[in-house]
Amino acid sequence: MTVLRVSPTLLDLNCDNTKSRLHNHKITTSSLEYHEGDPRISSLQYIALTTMAAPSSTAAAPASLSKDVLVDKIQGIAIGNALGDTIGLYTEFLSGTQAQMVYPKASFRLTEPATPLYVDRHRARFEERAWTDDTDQMLLILLSYLHNNGTLTQKDFASRLHTWIAMGLRALDRLPLGIGNTVGMVVTHTDFLSDPAGVSKGRWVNTKCVNAANGAVMRTSIIAPMFINKTLEETYQAAVDIAIVTHADPRCLVSCVAVVGILRALLKGELTSEEMIDGYLDHAWAWTDAYAKEHILKDEDGNELDYKFDREEYDAYCKVSPKKMYNDKKDGMIVDDRRLGYTYIALGSAVWCLRRVMSGKDDFKSVITKLIMMGGDADTNGAVAGALVGGYVGHKAIAPEWRDGLRYNDWLLQKVEAMCILSGVITDKTYIPAEDLDTAPDGNRGFLDEAQVRDREKGLMMMILEKLDTHQKAAKKPKFQNLWGLLDV
């Protein structure tokens, strides 16, 4: 008999029954016993539960969080995602060595006097104190959920992503800056709107099943609070459904499942210590492994694809001790090498940040600063880490010089409150989607035509050139260190 002690939150016993593919197992949890074919658990849950160490095996029953604490943590997820993305832009695509040279004091501030971005052709495109494409795409999920009265569909998200690629985030009149290769190639396919998941999988298969970029995990965090009152399996499934719109590799899927699973446990008061994190990582792996075998790793004729879903690699990236630095060349993973856009780097470094904070070694600001000073795809790494850590510490615990200086902060908090109403977290307020006009696909601003898009692009190019020209002129002056330690290099 396989004996597991699994919390009720983890089991979610009210999901539909499907026939299990395992045999000769029984699962005992507390005073309840589960066995192959049990009508109270699905096959995917049964597979997961028989292949993991239960996260709650040594913990007391999870305490229900008060509404105020829960809302604060949900705000922490959304604002944390946006802040990690925003701070990450300071060092995105720099090496760790370059980041140290450009920001020798490793200190960042978004309230006045705000730390200026180092000026180069990449950073010159972006607004100061604002997020990038990572959080834009998270907002596409959020706006879709709000507009459709608390439901998520692949087709609506795909349509919004297609619009974003063409003209940006209309609700905030932002251009689509930082489009990833995977997202760009999938979304611009002629069949994308009619079959986004099929196009996504087809592109992945055509690349020999090797592409596992971080473009899905960077946007997934907001799904956890949306599904806080749904089952765990529904939450996992929603994460996979949205991820696979652009990213079909099981490594991308398990990254998203792990993030929403950990966040869900934090919101339910179940995950309370650093030592418990591994159990949720194990559960996410087991569920995704079963799902991938059934739905992803077969061709159109039902033949198995030539692909190895490597558990050891997943553990190597995600189970780095908080006592070590994540980018330690001997024991950790290298954040700023040629694999910088790899989904496991974003997931693993984010989990490492959560471990650091849960074990008392860092707070939100210090751990995100450590992470982004490693360089690499720092805005994406920061977005995922910011969401996880924000979901643990809550919005109020984030340093005010970051939290209060974020551009569009009030707008985002309003949308988060609306989400909390629709998800059932807030029950003493009402939200009417039809009256929230900027959740519409065109953001209540109208769609841009081709000429308008070209004009925007020309304006962006002029802004970039002006910033670069100003920077180059300043660089000719004697070098000095300003208030922020920024060097004219």
CSV table of C-alpha atoms in Angstrom, one decimal:
chain,number,residue,atom,x,y,z
A,1,MET,CA,0.0,0.0,0.0
A,2,THR,CA,1.2,3.5,-0.8
A,3,VAL,CA,0.5,5.7,2.2
A,4,LEU,CA,0.5,9.5,1.6
A,5,ARG,CA,-0.7,12.3,3.9
A,6,VAL,CA,-2.1,14.8,1.6
A,7,SER,CA,-4.0,18.0,2.5
A,8,PRO,CA,-7.6,18.4,1.4
A,9,THR,CA,-6.4,21.5,-0.5
A,10,LEU,CA,-4.0,19.5,-2.6
A,11,LEU,CA,-6.4,16.6,-3.3
A,12,ASP,CA,-9.4,18.6,-4.5
A,13,LEU,CA,-11.7,15.6,-4.2
A,14,ASN,CA,-14.6,17.1,-6.1
A,15,CYS,CA,-13.0,16.7,-9.6
A,16,ASP,CA,-14.5,14.4,-12.2
A,17,ASN,CA,-13.6,10.7,-12.1
A,18,THR,CA,-11.8,9.1,-15.1
A,19,LYS,CA,-10.3,5.7,-15.3
A,20,SER,CA,-6.9,5.4,-13.8
A,21,ARG,CA,-4.1,3.9,-15.8
A,22,LEU,CA,-2.2,2.6,-12.7
A,23,HIS,CA,-2.9,-0.7,-11.0
A,24,ASN,CA,-2.4,-2.3,-7.5
A,25,HIS,CA,-2.1,1.0,-5.5
A,26,LYS,CA,-4.0,2.4,-2.6
A,27,ILE,CA,-3.6,5.9,-1.2
A,28,THR,CA,-4.4,6.6,2.5
A,29,THR,CA,-4.6,10.2,3.6
A,30,SER,CA,-5.5,11.0,7.2
A,31,SER,CA,-8.6,8.8,7.8
A,32,LEU,CA,-9.5,8.5,4.1
A,33,GLU,CA,-8.4,5.8,1.7
A,34,TYR,CA,-8.0,6.1,-2.1
A,35,HIS,CA,-7.5,3.4,-4.6
A,36,GLU,CA,-7.2,2.8,-8.4
A,37,GLY,CA,-10.6,3.8,-10.0
A,38,ASP,CA,-11.8,5.7,-6.9
A,39,PRO,CA,-14.6,8.0,-8.0
A,40,ARG,CA,-13.4,10.8,-5.8
A,41,ILE,CA,-10.1,11.4,-7.7
A,42,SER,CA,-9.2,11.7,-11.4
A,43,SER,CA,-6.7,9.5,-13.1
A,44,LEU,CA,-4.3,12.4,-13.4
A,45,GLN,CA,-4.5,13.1,-9.7
A,46,TYR,CA,-4.1,9.4,-8.9
A,47,ILE,CA,-1.0,9.2,-11.0
A,48,ALA,CA,0.4,12.4,-9.4
A,49,LEU,CA,-0.4,11.2,-5.9
A,50,THR,CA,1.3,7.8,-6.3
A,51,THR,CA,4.5,9.4,-7.6
A,52,MET,CA,5.2,12.2,-5.1
A,53,ALA,CA,6.0,13.0,-1.5
A,54,ALA,CA,3.0,14.9,-0.3
A,55,PRO,CA,3.7,18.5,0.5
A,56,SER,CA,1.7,18.5,3.7
A,57,SER,CA,3.1,15.3,5.1
A,58,THR,CA,4.7,17.1,8.1
A,59,ALA,CA,2.5,20.2,8.3
A,60,ALA,CA,-0.6,21.0,10.3
A,61,ALA,CA,-3.9,21.5,8.4
A,62,PRO,CA,-3.8,24.7,6.5
A,63,ALA,CA,-5.3,27.7,8.2
A,64,SER,CA,-7.9,29.7,6.2
A,65,LEU,CA,-6.5,33.2,5.5
A,66,SER,CA,-8.6,36.3,6.3
A,67,LYS,CA,-10.1,38.1,3.4
A,68,ASP,CA,-7.8,41.1,3.9
A,69,VAL,CA,-4.7,38.9,4.0
A,70,LEU,CA,-5.8,36.9,1.0
A,71,VAL,CA,-6.5,40.1,-1.1
A,72,ASP,CA,-3.1,41.5,0.0
A,73,LYS,CA,-1.4,38.4,-1.3
A,74,ILE,CA,-3.3,38.4,-4.5
A,75,GLN,CA,-2.3,42.1,-5.0
A,76,GLY,CA,1.3,40.9,-4.2
A,77,ILE,CA,1.2,38.4,-7.1
A,78,ALA,CA,0.0,41.0,-9.7
A,79,ILE,CA,2.1,43.9,-8.5
A,80,GLY,CA,5.1,41.6,-7.7
A,81,ASN,CA,4.9,40.3,-11.3
A,82,ALA,CA,4.9,43.8,-12.7
A,83,LEU,CA,7.6,45.0,-10.3
A,84,GLY,CA,10.0,42.1,-11.0
A,85,ASP,CA,9.5,42.8,-14.7
A,86,THR,CA,10.1,46.5,-14.3
A,87,ILE,CA,13.2,46.2,-12.2
A,88,GLY,CA,14.4,43.4,-14.4
A,89,LEU,CA,14.5,45.7,-17.4
A,90,TYR,CA,17.4,47.6,-15.8
A,91,THR,CA,19.7,44.6,-16.6
A,92,GLU,CA,17.8,42.6,-19.2
A,93,PHE,CA,20.3,41.0,-21.7
A,94,LEU,CA,23.3,42.2,-19.8
A,95,SER,CA,25.7,39.7,-18.4
A,96,GLY,CA,26.2,39.7,-14.6
A,97,THR,CA,29.6,41.4,-15.1
A,98,GLN,CA,28.0,44.1,-17.3
A,99,ALA,CA,25.2,44.7,-14.8
A,100,GLN,CA,27.8,45.2,-12.0
A,101,MET,CA,29.7,47.7,-14.2
A,102,VAL,CA,26.6,49.7,-15.2
A,103,TYR,CA,24.9,49.6,-11.8
A,104,PRO,CA,27.9,49.4,-9.4
A,105,LYS,CA,25.7,50.2,-6.3
A,106,ALA,CA,23.1,47.6,-7.3
A,107,SER,CA,20.4,49.9,-6.0
A,108,PHE,CA,17.1,50.7,-7.7
A,109,ARG,CA,14.3,53.1,-6.9
A,110,LEU,CA,11.0,53.8,-8.8
A,111,THR,CA,9.7,56.7,-6.7
A,112,GLU,CA,11.5,60.1,-7.1
A,113,PRO,CA,14.3,60.4,-7.5
A,114,ALA,CA,13.9,57.3,-9.7
A,115,THR,CA,16.8,55.3,-10.9
A,116,PRO,CA,17.3,56.0,-14.6
A,117,LEU,CA,17.6,53.1,-17.0
A,118,TYR,CA,21.0,52.6,-18.6
A,119,VAL,CA,20.6,53.9,-22.1
A,120,ASP,CA,21.2,51.5,-25.0
A,121,ARG,CA,19.2,50.5,-28.1
A,122,HIS,CA,17.2,47.9,-26.1
A,123,ARG,CA,16.2,50.0,-23.1
A,124,ALA,CA,15.7,53.2,-25.1
A,125,ARG,CA,12.4,51.7,-26.4
A,126,PHE,CA,10.7,51.5,-23.0
A,127,GLU,CA,8.9,53.8,-20.6
A,128,GLU,CA,10.6,54.5,-17.3
A,129,ARG,CA,9.2,52.8,-14.3
A,130,ALA,CA,7.0,50.4,-16.3
A,131,TRP,CA,6.9,46.8,-17.2
A,132,THR,CA,7.6,45.0,-20.5
A,133,ASP,CA,5.9,42.3,-22.6
A,134,ASP,CA,5.9,39.8,-19.8
A,135,THR,CA,3.3,41.7,-17.7
A,136,ASP,CA,1.5,42.9,-20.8
A,137,GLN,CA,0.7,39.3,-21.6
A,138,MET,CA,-0.3,38.6,-18.1
A,139,LEU,CA,-2.7,41.5,-18.4
A,140,LEU,CA,-4.1,40.0,-21.6
A,141,ILE,CA,-5.2,37.0,-19.5
A,142,LEU,CA,-6.6,39.2,-16.8
A,143,LEU,CA,-8.5,41.4,-19.2
A,144,SER,CA,-9.9,38.4,-21.0
A,145,TYR,CA,-11.1,36.9,-17.6
A,146,LEU,CA,-12.8,40.2,-16.6
A,147,HIS,CA,-14.4,40.8,-20.0
A,148,ASN,CA,-15.9,37.3,-20.1
A,149,ASN,CA,-17.3,37.5,-16.6
A,150,GLY,CA,-14.8,35.2,-14.9
A,151,THR,CA,-14.1,32.6,-17.6
A,152,LEU,CA,-10.9,31.9,-19.6
A,153,THR,CA,-10.8,30.5,-23.1
A,154,GLN,CA,-8.0,29.8,-25.4
A,155,LYS,CA,-9.7,31.5,-28.3
A,156,ASP,CA,-10.2,34.8,-26.6
A,157,PHE,CA,-6.7,34.9,-25.1
A,158,ALA,CA,-5.3,34.0,-28.6
A,159,SER,CA,-7.3,36.7,-30.2
A,160,ARG,CA,-6.0,39.3,-27.7
A,161,LEU,CA,-2.5,38.1,-28.1
A,162,HIS,CA,-2.9,38.4,-31.9
A,163,THR,CA,-4.1,42.0,-31.4
A,164,TRP,CA,-1.2,42.7,-29.0
A,165,ILE,CA,1.4,41.5,-31.5
A,166,ALA,CA,-0.1,43.9,-34.1
A,167,MET,CA,-0.7,47.0,-32.1
A,168,GLY,CA,0.1,46.5,-28.4
A,169,LEU,CA,-1.9,46.7,-25.2
A,170,ARG,CA,-4.8,49.0,-26.3
A,171,ALA,CA,-6.2,49.4,-22.8
A,172,LEU,CA,-3.0,51.4,-21.8
A,173,ASP,CA,-2.1,52.5,-25.3
A,174,ARG,CA,1.3,50.6,-25.1
A,175,LEU,CA,3.2,49.3,-28.1
A,176,PRO,CA,4.2,45.6,-28.3
A,177,LEU,CA,7.8,45.8,-27.3
A,178,GLY,CA,9.9,42.7,-26.6
A,179,ILE,CA,8.0,40.0,-28.6
A,180,GLY,CA,9.7,36.7,-28.1
A,181,ASN,CA,10.7,34.4,-31.0
A,182,THR,CA,8.3,31.6,-30.0
A,183,VAL,CA,5.3,33.9,-29.5
A,184,GLY,CA,6.0,35.8,-32.7
A,185,MET,CA,6.3,32.7,-34.9
A,186,VAL,CA,3.2,31.1,-33.5
A,187,VAL,CA,0.9,34.1,-33.3
A,188,THR,CA,1.7,35.2,-36.9
A,189,HIS,CA,0.9,31.8,-38.4
A,190,THR,CA,-2.1,32.0,-40.7
A,191,ASP,CA,-4.1,29.4,-38.8
A,192,PHE,CA,-3.3,30.7,-35.3
A,193,LEU,CA,-6.7,32.2,-34.6
A,194,SER,CA,-8.7,29.2,-35.6
A,195,ASP,CA,-6.4,26.6,-33.9
A,196,PRO,CA,-3.9,28.2,-31.6
A,197,ALA,CA,-2.9,25.1,-29.7
A,198,GLY,CA,-2.6,23.1,-32.9
A,199,VAL,CA,-0.3,25.7,-34.4
A,200,SER,CA,1.7,25.9,-31.2
A,201,LYS,CA,2.3,22.2,-31.1
A,202,GLY,CA,3.0,21.9,-34.8
A,203,ARG,CA,5.7,24.6,-34.6
A,204,TRP,CA,7.2,22.8,-31.6
A,205,VAL,CA,7.3,19.5,-33.4
A,206,ASN,CA,8.8,21.1,-36.4
A,207,THR,CA,11.7,22.4,-34.3
A,208,LYS,CA,12.5,18.8,-33.3
A,209,CYS,CA,10.8,19.4,-29.9
A,210,VAL,CA,13.7,21.3,-28.5
A,211,ASN,CA,12.3,24.8,-28.0
A,212,ALA,CA,11.3,25.5,-24.4
A,213,ALA,CA,11.3,29.3,-24.0
A,214,ASN,CA,10.1,31.3,-21.0
A,215,GLY,CA,7.2,33.1,-22.7
A,216,ALA,CA,4.5,31.1,-21.1
A,217,VAL,CA,5.7,31.0,-17.5
A,218,MET,CA,6.2,34.7,-17.5
A,219,ARG,CA,2.5,35.4,-17.8
A,220,THR,CA,0.9,32.5,-15.9
A,221,SER,CA,0.9,33.8,-12.3
A,222,ILE,CA,-2.5,35.6,-12.5
A,223,ILE,CA,-4.3,32.3,-13.2
A,224,ALA,CA,-3.7,31.1,-9.6
A,225,PRO,CA,-6.0,33.8,-7.9
A,226,MET,CA,-8.5,33.5,-10.7
A,227,PHE,CA,-9.0,29.8,-9.8
A,228,ILE,CA,-8.6,30.1,-6.1
A,229,ASN,CA,-12.2,28.7,-5.6
A,230,LYS,CA,-11.9,26.0,-8.2
A,231,THR,CA,-10.2,22.6,-7.9
A,232,LEU,CA,-6.5,22.1,-8.1
A,233,GLU,CA,-6.9,20.1,-11.4
A,234,GLU,CA,-9.0,22.9,-12.9
A,235,THR,CA,-6.3,25.4,-11.9
A,236,TYR,CA,-3.6,23.2,-13.5
A,237,GLN,CA,-5.7,22.7,-16.6
A,238,ALA,CA,-6.3,26.5,-17.0
A,239,ALA,CA,-2.5,27.1,-16.7
A,240,VAL,CA,-1.8,24.5,-19.4
A,241,ASP,CA,-4.6,25.7,-21.7
A,242,ILE,CA,-3.3,29.2,-21.7
A,243,ALA,CA,0.4,28.2,-21.9
A,244,ILE,CA,-0.1,25.9,-24.9
A,245,VAL,CA,-1.6,28.7,-27.0
A,246,THR,CA,2.1,29.5,-27.7
A,247,HIS,CA,4.3,27.0,-25.9
A,248,ALA,CA,3.7,23.3,-26.2
A,249,ASP,CA,6.9,21.8,-24.7
A,250,PRO,CA,6.1,19.9,-21.5
A,251,ARG,CA,8.9,21.9,-19.8
A,252,CYS,CA,7.0,25.1,-20.5
A,253,LEU,CA,3.8,23.4,-19.3
A,254,VAL,CA,5.3,22.1,-16.0
A,255,SER,CA,6.8,25.5,-15.4
A,256,CYS,CA,3.3,27.1,-15.5
A,257,VAL,CA,1.7,24.3,-13.5
A,258,ALA,CA,4.4,24.6,-10.8
A,259,VAL,CA,4.0,28.4,-10.5
A,260,VAL,CA,0.2,28.3,-10.2
A,261,GLY,CA,0.3,25.3,-7.9
A,262,ILE,CA,2.8,27.0,-5.5
A,263,LEU,CA,0.8,30.3,-5.6
A,264,ARG,CA,-2.4,28.5,-5.0
A,265,ALA,CA,-0.9,26.8,-1.9
A,266,LEU,CA,0.3,30.2,-0.7
A,267,LEU,CA,-3.1,31.8,-1.1
A,268,LYS,CA,-4.8,28.9,0.7
A,269,GLY,CA,-2.4,29.1,3.7
A,270,GLU,CA,-1.1,25.6,2.9
A,271,LEU,CA,2.5,26.3,1.9
A,272,THR,CA,4.1,27.8,5.1
A,273,SER,CA,7.8,26.8,5.0
A,274,GLU,CA,10.6,26.6,2.5
A,275,GLU,CA,11.0,22.8,3.2
A,276,MET,CA,7.5,22.2,1.8
A,277,ILE,CA,8.2,23.7,-1.7
A,278,ASP,CA,9.7,20.5,-3.1
A,279,GLY,CA,6.4,18.7,-2.6
A,280,TYR,CA,4.5,21.1,-4.8
A,281,LEU,CA,7.3,20.9,-7.4
A,282,ASP,CA,7.0,17.1,-7.3
A,283,HIS,CA,3.2,17.3,-7.7
A,284,ALA,CA,3.4,19.7,-10.6
A,285,TRP,CA,5.8,17.4,-12.3
A,286,ALA,CA,3.8,14.2,-11.8
A,287,TRP,CA,0.6,15.9,-13.1
A,288,THR,CA,2.2,17.4,-16.1
A,289,ASP,CA,4.1,14.2,-16.9
A,290,ALA,CA,0.8,12.3,-17.0
A,291,TYR,CA,-0.9,15.0,-19.0
A,292,ALA,CA,1.9,15.3,-21.5
A,293,LYS,CA,1.9,11.6,-22.2
A,294,GLU,CA,-1.8,11.6,-22.9
A,295,HIS,CA,-2.2,14.9,-24.8
A,296,ILE,CA,1.2,16.2,-26.0
A,297,LEU,CA,3.7,13.5,-26.7
A,298,LYS,CA,1.9,11.8,-29.5
A,299,ASP,CA,1.6,12.7,-33.2
A,300,GLU,CA,-1.6,12.9,-35.2
A,301,ASP,CA,-1.5,9.1,-35.7
A,302,GLY,CA,-1.1,8.4,-32.0
A,303,ASN,CA,2.6,7.5,-32.3
A,304,GLU,CA,4.9,8.6,-29.5
A,305,LEU,CA,7.1,11.5,-30.2
A,306,ASP,CA,10.9,11.2,-29.8
A,307,TYR,CA,11.1,13.3,-26.7
A,308,LYS,CA,12.4,12.8,-23.2
A,309,PHE,CA,10.8,14.7,-20.4
A,310,ASP,CA,13.8,14.7,-18.0
A,311,ARG,CA,12.9,14.8,-14.3
A,312,GLU,CA,16.5,15.2,-13.2
A,313,GLU,CA,16.9,18.4,-15.2
A,314,TYR,CA,13.8,19.8,-13.7
A,315,ASP,CA,15.0,19.1,-10.2
A,316,ALA,CA,18.5,20.5,-10.9
A,317,TYR,CA,17.0,23.8,-11.9
A,318,CYS,CA,14.2,24.0,-9.3
A,319,LYS,CA,15.9,22.6,-6.2
A,320,VAL,CA,18.9,24.9,-5.7
A,321,SER,CA,19.5,25.5,-2.1
A,322,PRO,CA,18.7,29.0,-0.8
A,323,LYS,CA,22.1,28.8,1.0
A,324,LYS,CA,23.8,29.0,-2.5
A,325,MET,CA,23.7,31.7,-5.1
A,326,TYR,CA,21.5,30.6,-8.1
A,327,ASN,CA,24.1,31.5,-10.7
A,328,ASP,CA,27.0,29.7,-8.9
A,329,LYS,CA,29.0,28.2,-11.8
A,330,LYS,CA,29.8,25.1,-9.7
A,331,ASP,CA,26.5,24.2,-8.0
A,332,GLY,CA,23.8,26.4,-9.5
A,333,MET,CA,22.4,27.3,-12.9
A,334,ILE,CA,23.9,30.0,-15.0
A,335,VAL,CA,21.4,32.8,-15.6
A,336,ASP,CA,23.2,34.9,-18.2
A,337,ASP,CA,24.6,32.3,-20.6
A,338,ARG,CA,23.3,31.3,-24.0
A,339,ARG,CA,20.3,29.6,-22.4
A,340,LEU,CA,19.1,32.8,-20.9
A,341,GLY,CA,15.5,32.5,-22.3
A,342,TYR,CA,15.1,28.9,-21.1
A,343,THR,CA,11.8,28.3,-19.1
A,344,TYR,CA,13.6,26.3,-16.4
A,345,ILE,CA,15.9,29.3,-15.6
A,346,ALA,CA,12.9,31.5,-15.1
A,347,LEU,CA,11.1,28.9,-13.0
A,348,GLY,CA,14.1,27.7,-11.0
A,349,SER,CA,15.5,31.2,-10.2
A,350,ALA,CA,12.0,32.3,-9.1
A,351,VAL,CA,11.6,29.3,-6.8
A,352,TRP,CA,15.1,30.0,-5.4
A,353,CYS,CA,14.0,33.6,-4.6
A,354,LEU,CA,10.9,32.3,-2.8
A,355,ARG,CA,13.1,29.9,-0.9
A,356,ARG,CA,15.4,32.7,0.2
A,357,VAL,CA,12.5,34.8,1.4
A,358,MET,CA,10.7,32.0,3.2
A,359,SER,CA,13.9,31.0,5.0
A,360,GLY,CA,14.4,34.6,6.2
A,361,LYS,CA,17.5,35.3,4.1
A,362,ASP,CA,16.0,38.1,2.0
A,363,ASP,CA,12.9,40.3,1.6
A,364,PHE,CA,11.2,41.1,-1.7
A,365,LYS,CA,13.4,44.0,-2.7
A,366,SER,CA,16.7,42.4,-1.7
A,367,VAL,CA,16.1,39.1,-3.4
A,368,ILE,CA,14.8,40.6,-6.7
A,369,THR,CA,17.8,42.9,-6.7
A,370,LYS,CA,20.1,39.9,-6.3
A,371,LEU,CA,18.3,38.1,-9.1
A,372,ILE,CA,18.3,40.9,-11.7
A,373,MET,CA,21.9,41.7,-11.0
A,374,MET,CA,22.7,38.3,-12.4
A,375,GLY,CA,21.7,39.6,-15.8
A,376,GLY,CA,20.3,37.4,-18.5
A,377,ASP,CA,16.6,37.6,-19.3
A,378,ALA,CA,16.2,39.6,-16.1
A,379,ASP,CA,12.7,41.0,-16.7
A,380,THR,CA,11.2,37.6,-17.2
A,381,ASN,CA,13.1,36.0,-14.3
A,382,GLY,CA,12.1,39.0,-12.2
A,383,ALA,CA,8.4,38.7,-13.3
A,384,VAL,CA,8.1,35.1,-12.2
A,385,ALA,CA,10.1,35.6,-9.0
A,386,GLY,CA,8.2,38.8,-8.2
A,387,ALA,CA,4.9,36.9,-8.5
A,388,LEU,CA,6.0,34.0,-6.3
A,389,VAL,CA,7.6,36.2,-3.6
A,390,GLY,CA,4.7,38.8,-3.8
A,391,GLY,CA,2.2,36.0,-3.2
A,392,TYR,CA,4.1,35.0,-0.1
A,393,VAL,CA,4.9,38.4,1.5
A,394,GLY,CA,1.8,40.3,0.2
A,395,HIS,CA,1.5,43.7,-1.5
A,396,LYS,CA,1.9,45.8,1.7
A,397,ALA,CA,5.3,44.2,2.5
A,398,ILE,CA,6.9,45.3,-0.7
A,399,ALA,CA,9.3,48.3,-0.3
A,400,PRO,CA,7.3,51.5,-1.0
A,401,GLU,CA,10.1,53.0,-3.1
A,402,TRP,CA,9.3,50.2,-5.6
A,403,ARG,CA,5.6,49.6,-4.9
A,404,ASP,CA,4.5,53.2,-5.0
A,405,GLY,CA,6.6,54.2,-8.0
A,406,LEU,CA,5.2,51.7,-10.5
A,407,ARG,CA,3.6,53.3,-13.5
A,408,TYR,CA,-0.1,52.2,-13.9
A,409,ASN,CA,-0.1,51.0,-10.3
A,410,ASP,CA,-3.6,52.2,-9.5
A,411,TRP,CA,-5.1,50.9,-12.8
A,412,LEU,CA,-3.6,47.5,-12.1
A,413,LEU,CA,-4.9,47.3,-8.5
A,414,GLN,CA,-8.4,48.2,-9.8
A,415,LYS,CA,-8.3,45.3,-12.2
A,416,VAL,CA,-7.1,43.0,-9.4
A,417,GLU,CA,-10.0,44.0,-7.2
A,418,ALA,CA,-12.4,43.2,-10.1
A,419,MET,CA,-10.8,39.8,-10.5
A,420,CYS,CA,-11.2,39.2,-6.7
A,421,ILE,CA,-14.9,39.9,-7.0
A,422,LEU,CA,-15.4,37.6,-9.9
A,423,SER,CA,-13.4,34.8,-8.3
A,424,GLY,CA,-15.4,35.0,-5.1
A,425,VAL,CA,-12.6,36.3,-2.9
A,426,ILE,CA,-14.4,39.7,-2.4
A,427,THR,CA,-18.1,39.1,-1.7
A,428,ASP,CA,-19.3,42.5,-0.5
A,429,LYS,CA,-18.7,44.4,-3.7
A,430,THR,CA,-20.1,44.0,-7.2
A,431,TYR,CA,-18.4,44.2,-10.6
A,432,ILE,CA,-20.2,44.5,-13.9
A,433,PRO,CA,-17.9,43.6,-16.9
A,434,ALA,CA,-20.0,45.5,-19.4
A,435,GLU,CA,-19.2,48.7,-17.6
A,436,ASP,CA,-15.5,48.1,-17.5
A,437,LEU,CA,-14.9,49.3,-21.0
A,438,ASP,CA,-11.1,49.0,-21.2
A,439,THR,CA,-11.3,45.2,-20.8
A,440,ALA,CA,-12.7,45.1,-24.4
A,441,PRO,CA,-10.3,43.7,-27.0
A,442,ASP,CA,-9.7,47.2,-28.3
A,443,GLY,CA,-9.3,48.7,-24.8
A,444,ASN,CA,-12.2,51.1,-25.6
A,445,ARG,CA,-9.7,53.0,-27.8
A,446,GLY,CA,-10.4,51.5,-31.1
A,447,PHE,CA,-8.1,49.2,-33.2
A,448,LEU,CA,-5.2,50.9,-35.0
A,449,ASP,CA,-5.1,50.7,-38.7
A,450,GLU,CA,-1.9,50.0,-40.6
A,451,ALA,CA,-1.1,53.6,-41.2
A,452,GLN,CA,-1.5,54.4,-37.5
A,453,VAL,CA,0.7,51.5,-36.5
A,454,ARG,CA,3.4,52.7,-38.9
A,455,ASP,CA,3.2,56.2,-37.4
A,456,ARG,CA,3.6,54.7,-33.9
A,457,GLU,CA,6.7,52.8,-35.1
A,458,LYS,CA,8.2,55.9,-36.6
A,459,GLY,CA,7.6,57.8,-33.4
A,460,LEU,CA,9.2,55.0,-31.4
A,461,MET,CA,12.3,55.0,-33.7
A,462,MET,CA,12.7,58.8,-33.3
A,463,MET,CA,12.4,58.5,-29.5
A,464,ILE,CA,15.1,55.8,-29.5
A,465,LEU,CA,17.5,57.8,-31.7
A,466,GLU,CA,17.0,60.9,-29.5
A,467,LYS,CA,17.8,58.9,-26.3
A,468,LEU,CA,20.8,57.4,-27.9
A,469,ASP,CA,22.1,60.7,-29.2
A,470,THR,CA,21.6,62.3,-25.8
A,471,HIS,CA,23.5,59.4,-24.2
A,472,GLN,CA,26.3,59.6,-26.6
A,473,LYS,CA,26.8,63.3,-26.1
A,474,ALA,CA,26.9,62.8,-22.4
A,475,ALA,CA,29.4,60.0,-22.7
A,476,LYS,CA,31.9,62.4,-24.3
A,477,LYS,CA,32.0,64.3,-21.0
A,478,PRO,CA,34.4,63.2,-18.2
A,479,LYS,CA,33.2,60.1,-16.6
A,480,PHE,CA,31.7,60.3,-13.1
A,481,GLN,CA,29.5,58.4,-10.8
A,482,ASN,CA,26.1,60.0,-10.1
A,483,LEU,CA,23.7,59.5,-7.3
A,484,TRP,CA,22.8,56.0,-8.4
A,485,GLY,CA,26.3,54.8,-9.2
A,486,LEU,CA,25.5,54.7,-12.9
A,487,LEU,CA,28.7,55.0,-15.0
A,488,ASP,CA,28.9,56.7,-18.3
A,489,VAL,CA,30.1,53.6,-20.2
